[in-house]
């Protein structure tokens, strides 16, 4: 039973007892019942507002999730597009931007920095299995 229904039940009891405002006790009891009715209506309005806001928050959360997926990719749907090889970080000497490259890019020997378009060259002749030949 909701609070508005409980207050309505109490109002019915007061009406059934024939309590009126001709006595001091009757005035107090009717005033208390009226305050309870006002409180119950306020609570009911607040519950409706909370339900409405909850729905709006859920809607915004779904929109935010779509935006996040658009910006950063949806890992659940892009399993076929994931790169399984090893990535290396290279710092551009011109702009300081950190670029992730894979072995194929290193084997090509050259890439352009996506930030400043500087040509970055890789010389891997002296490197074998992660060690430098001296």
PDB file of C-alpha atoms in Angstrom:
ATOM      1  CA  UNK A   1       0.000   0.000   0.000  1.00  0.00           C
ATOM      2  CA  UNK A   2       1.390   3.423  -0.959  1.00  0.00           C
ATOM      3  CA  UNK A   3       1.582   6.292   1.466  1.00  0.00           C
ATOM      4  CA  UNK A   4      -1.241   8.175  -0.274  1.00  0.00           C
ATOM      5  CA  UNK A   5      -3.464   5.117   0.158  1.00  0.00           C
ATOM      6  CA  UNK A   6      -2.543   4.869   3.850  1.00  0.00           C
ATOM      7  CA  UNK A   7      -3.397   8.539   4.433  1.00  0.00           C
ATOM      8  CA  UNK A   8      -6.681   8.091   2.558  1.00  0.00           C
ATOM      9  CA  UNK A   9      -7.462   5.155   4.866  1.00  0.00           C
ATOM     10  CA  UNK A  10      -6.764   7.337   7.938  1.00  0.00           C
ATOM     11  CA  UNK A  11      -8.976  10.090   6.512  1.00  0.00           C
ATOM     12  CA  UNK A  12     -11.722   7.523   6.048  1.00  0.00           C
ATOM     13  CA  UNK A  13     -11.362   6.422   9.659  1.00  0.00           C
ATOM     14  CA  UNK A  14     -11.593  10.023  10.862  1.00  0.00           C
ATOM     15  CA  UNK A  15     -14.684  10.627   8.706  1.00  0.00           C
ATOM     16  CA  UNK A  16     -16.212   7.342   9.919  1.00  0.00           C
ATOM     17  CA  UNK A  17     -15.777   8.372  13.535  1.00  0.00           C
ATOM     18  CA  UNK A  18     -17.613  11.596  12.823  1.00  0.00           C
ATOM     19  CA  UNK A  19     -14.791  13.766  14.112  1.00  0.00           C
ATOM     20  CA  UNK A  20     -15.373  17.428  13.311  1.00  0.00           C
ATOM     21  CA  UNK A  21     -13.700  20.706  14.152  1.00  0.00           C
ATOM     22  CA  UNK A  22     -16.194  21.671  16.870  1.00  0.00           C
ATOM     23  CA  UNK A  23     -13.850  20.403  19.614  1.00  0.00           C
ATOM     24  CA  UNK A  24     -10.234  21.233  20.323  1.00  0.00           C
ATOM     25  CA  UNK A  25      -9.208  17.595  19.874  1.00  0.00           C
ATOM     26  CA  UNK A  26     -11.142  17.353  16.613  1.00  0.00           C
ATOM     27  CA  UNK A  27      -9.406  20.454  15.237  1.00  0.00           C
ATOM     28  CA  UNK A  28      -5.970  19.009  16.077  1.00  0.00           C
ATOM     29  CA  UNK A  29      -6.761  15.589  14.638  1.00  0.00           C
ATOM     30  CA  UNK A  30      -8.165  17.057  11.393  1.00  0.00           C
ATOM     31  CA  UNK A  31      -5.143  19.360  11.088  1.00  0.00           C
ATOM     32  CA  UNK A  32      -2.774  16.385  11.540  1.00  0.00           C
ATOM     33  CA  UNK A  33      -4.665  14.398   8.888  1.00  0.00           C
ATOM     34  CA  UNK A  34      -4.516  17.368   6.492  1.00  0.00           C
ATOM     35  CA  UNK A  35      -0.753  17.701   7.053  1.00  0.00           C
ATOM     36  CA  UNK A  36      -0.342  13.953   6.456  1.00  0.00           C
ATOM     37  CA  UNK A  37      -2.299  14.315   3.220  1.00  0.00           C
ATOM     38  CA  UNK A  38      -0.067  17.196   2.079  1.00  0.00           C
ATOM     39  CA  UNK A  39       3.081  15.226   2.954  1.00  0.00           C
ATOM     40  CA  UNK A  40       1.783  12.151   1.119  1.00  0.00           C
ATOM     41  CA  UNK A  41       1.033  14.224  -2.001  1.00  0.00           C
ATOM     42  CA  UNK A  42       4.505  15.824  -1.862  1.00  0.00           C
ATOM     43  CA  UNK A  43       6.132  12.417  -1.556  1.00  0.00           C
ATOM     44  CA  UNK A  44       4.067  11.105  -4.455  1.00  0.00           C
ATOM     45  CA  UNK A  45       5.131  14.079  -6.613  1.00  0.00           C
ATOM     46  CA  UNK A  46       8.785  13.520  -5.643  1.00  0.00           C
ATOM     47  CA  UNK A  47       8.546   9.833  -6.538  1.00  0.00           C
ATOM     48  CA  UNK A  48       7.117  10.739  -9.944  1.00  0.00           C
ATOM     49  CA  UNK A  49       9.928  13.241 -10.484  1.00  0.00           C
ATOM     50  CA  UNK A  50      12.572  10.697  -9.459  1.00  0.00           C
ATOM     51  CA  UNK A  51      11.106   8.137 -11.871  1.00  0.00           C
ATOM     52  CA  UNK A  52      11.133  10.712 -14.674  1.00  0.00           C
ATOM     53  CA  UNK A  53      14.711  11.756 -13.914  1.00  0.00           C
ATOM     54  CA  UNK A  54      15.785   8.121 -13.704  1.00  0.00           C
ATOM     55  CA  UNK A  55      14.418   7.534 -17.194  1.00  0.00           C
ATOM     56  CA  UNK A  56      16.182  10.616 -18.513  1.00  0.00           C
ATOM     57  CA  UNK A  57      19.457   9.530 -16.898  1.00  0.00           C
ATOM     58  CA  UNK A  58      19.135   6.092 -18.493  1.00  0.00           C
ATOM     59  CA  UNK A  59      18.512   7.732 -21.870  1.00  0.00           C
ATOM     60  CA  UNK A  60      21.534  10.029 -21.441  1.00  0.00           C
ATOM     61  CA  UNK A  61      23.674   7.095 -20.300  1.00  0.00           C
ATOM     62  CA  UNK A  62      22.802   5.189 -23.476  1.00  0.00           C
ATOM     63  CA  UNK A  63      23.637   8.244 -25.602  1.00  0.00           C
ATOM     64  CA  UNK A  64      26.922   8.721 -23.756  1.00  0.00           C
ATOM     65  CA  UNK A  65      27.797   5.071 -24.287  1.00  0.00           C
ATOM     66  CA  UNK A  66      27.171   5.456 -28.035  1.00  0.00           C
ATOM     67  CA  UNK A  67      29.364   8.566 -28.143  1.00  0.00           C
ATOM     68  CA  UNK A  68      32.098   6.769 -26.184  1.00  0.00           C
ATOM     69  CA  UNK A  69      31.926   3.827 -28.593  1.00  0.00           C
ATOM     70  CA  UNK A  70      32.105   6.182 -31.582  1.00  0.00           C
ATOM     71  CA  UNK A  71      35.136   7.964 -30.157  1.00  0.00           C
ATOM     72  CA  UNK A  72      37.071   5.052 -28.719  1.00  0.00           C
ATOM     73  CA  UNK A  73      35.623   2.118 -30.599  1.00  0.00           C
ATOM     74  CA  UNK A  74      33.369  -0.618 -29.341  1.00  0.00           C
ATOM     75  CA  UNK A  75      35.606  -3.493 -28.285  1.00  0.00           C
ATOM     76  CA  UNK A  76      32.709  -5.950 -28.357  1.00  0.00           C
ATOM     77  CA  UNK A  77      31.932  -5.397 -32.044  1.00  0.00           C
ATOM     78  CA  UNK A  78      35.471  -4.931 -33.364  1.00  0.00           C
ATOM     79  CA  UNK A  79      37.004  -8.305 -32.455  1.00  0.00           C
ATOM     80  CA  UNK A  80      37.944  -8.971 -36.103  1.00  0.00           C
ATOM     81  CA  UNK A  81      39.716  -5.620 -36.434  1.00  0.00           C
ATOM     82  CA  UNK A  82      41.962  -6.002 -33.376  1.00  0.00           C
ATOM     83  CA  UNK A  83      45.706  -6.158 -33.923  1.00  0.00           C
ATOM     84  CA  UNK A  84      47.282  -9.127 -32.176  1.00  0.00           C
ATOM     85  CA  UNK A  85      50.939  -8.278 -32.872  1.00  0.00           C
ATOM     86  CA  UNK A  86      53.351  -6.351 -30.718  1.00  0.00           C
ATOM     87  CA  UNK A  87      53.273  -2.559 -30.763  1.00  0.00           C
ATOM     88  CA  UNK A  88      56.207  -0.249 -30.086  1.00  0.00           C
ATOM     89  CA  UNK A  89      56.170   3.359 -28.950  1.00  0.00           C
ATOM     90  CA  UNK A  90      58.267   5.811 -30.947  1.00  0.00           C
ATOM     91  CA  UNK A  91      58.732   9.437 -29.961  1.00  0.00           C
ATOM     92  CA  UNK A  92      58.896  11.965 -32.783  1.00  0.00           C
ATOM     93  CA  UNK A  93      62.083  14.031 -32.329  1.00  0.00           C
ATOM     94  CA  UNK A  94      60.434  17.105 -33.860  1.00  0.00           C
ATOM     95  CA  UNK A  95      57.117  17.413 -32.002  1.00  0.00           C
ATOM     96  CA  UNK A  96      57.563  14.902 -29.154  1.00  0.00           C
ATOM     97  CA  UNK A  97      54.383  13.037 -30.099  1.00  0.00           C
ATOM     98  CA  UNK A  98      54.372   9.352 -29.116  1.00  0.00           C
ATOM     99  CA  UNK A  99      53.406   7.094 -32.024  1.00  0.00           C
ATOM    100  CA  UNK A 100      52.572   3.393 -31.770  1.00  0.00           C
ATOM    101  CA  UNK A 101      54.059   1.326 -34.587  1.00  0.00           C
ATOM    102  CA  UNK A 102      54.006  -2.377 -35.379  1.00  0.00           C
ATOM    103  CA  UNK A 103      56.712  -4.602 -36.837  1.00  0.00           C
ATOM    104  CA  UNK A 104      55.483  -4.107 -40.415  1.00  0.00           C
ATOM    105  CA  UNK A 105      55.854  -0.330 -40.060  1.00  0.00           C
ATOM    106  CA  UNK A 106      59.344  -0.782 -38.660  1.00  0.00           C
ATOM    107  CA  UNK A 107      60.232  -3.141 -41.511  1.00  0.00           C
ATOM    108  CA  UNK A 108      59.126  -0.495 -44.026  1.00  0.00           C
ATOM    109  CA  UNK A 109      61.853   1.673 -42.519  1.00  0.00           C
ATOM    110  CA  UNK A 110      59.928   4.954 -42.603  1.00  0.00           C
ATOM    111  CA  UNK A 111      56.639   6.559 -41.504  1.00  0.00           C
ATOM    112  CA  UNK A 112      55.314  10.079 -41.277  1.00  0.00           C
ATOM    113  CA  UNK A 113      54.458  11.538 -37.895  1.00  0.00           C
ATOM    114  CA  UNK A 114      50.670  12.016 -37.834  1.00  0.00           C
ATOM    115  CA  UNK A 115      51.097  15.160 -35.747  1.00  0.00           C
ATOM    116  CA  UNK A 116      53.752  17.149 -37.639  1.00  0.00           C
ATOM    117  CA  UNK A 117      54.250  15.128 -40.877  1.00  0.00           C
ATOM    118  CA  UNK A 118      57.957  14.709 -40.095  1.00  0.00           C
ATOM    119  CA  UNK A 119      59.479  11.697 -41.856  1.00  0.00           C
ATOM    120  CA  UNK A 120      60.710   9.179 -39.282  1.00  0.00           C
ATOM    121  CA  UNK A 121      63.248   6.620 -40.494  1.00  0.00           C
ATOM    122  CA  UNK A 122      64.064   3.331 -38.802  1.00  0.00           C
ATOM    123  CA  UNK A 123      67.402   1.556 -39.267  1.00  0.00           C
ATOM    124  CA  UNK A 124      67.097  -1.955 -37.859  1.00  0.00           C
ATOM    125  CA  UNK A 125      70.258  -3.389 -39.431  1.00  0.00           C
ATOM    126  CA  UNK A 126      72.141  -3.469 -36.102  1.00  0.00           C
ATOM    127  CA  UNK A 127      69.364  -5.034 -34.080  1.00  0.00           C
ATOM    128  CA  UNK A 128      68.906  -8.827 -33.821  1.00  0.00           C
ATOM    129  CA  UNK A 129      66.346 -10.416 -31.516  1.00  0.00           C
ATOM    130  CA  UNK A 130      66.104  -7.360 -29.321  1.00  0.00           C
ATOM    131  CA  UNK A 131      69.890  -7.025 -28.861  1.00  0.00           C
ATOM    132  CA  UNK A 132      72.218  -4.553 -30.515  1.00  0.00           C
ATOM    133  CA  UNK A 133      75.149  -5.977 -32.533  1.00  0.00           C
ATOM    134  CA  UNK A 134      78.382  -4.278 -31.658  1.00  0.00           C
TER     135      UNK A 134
END
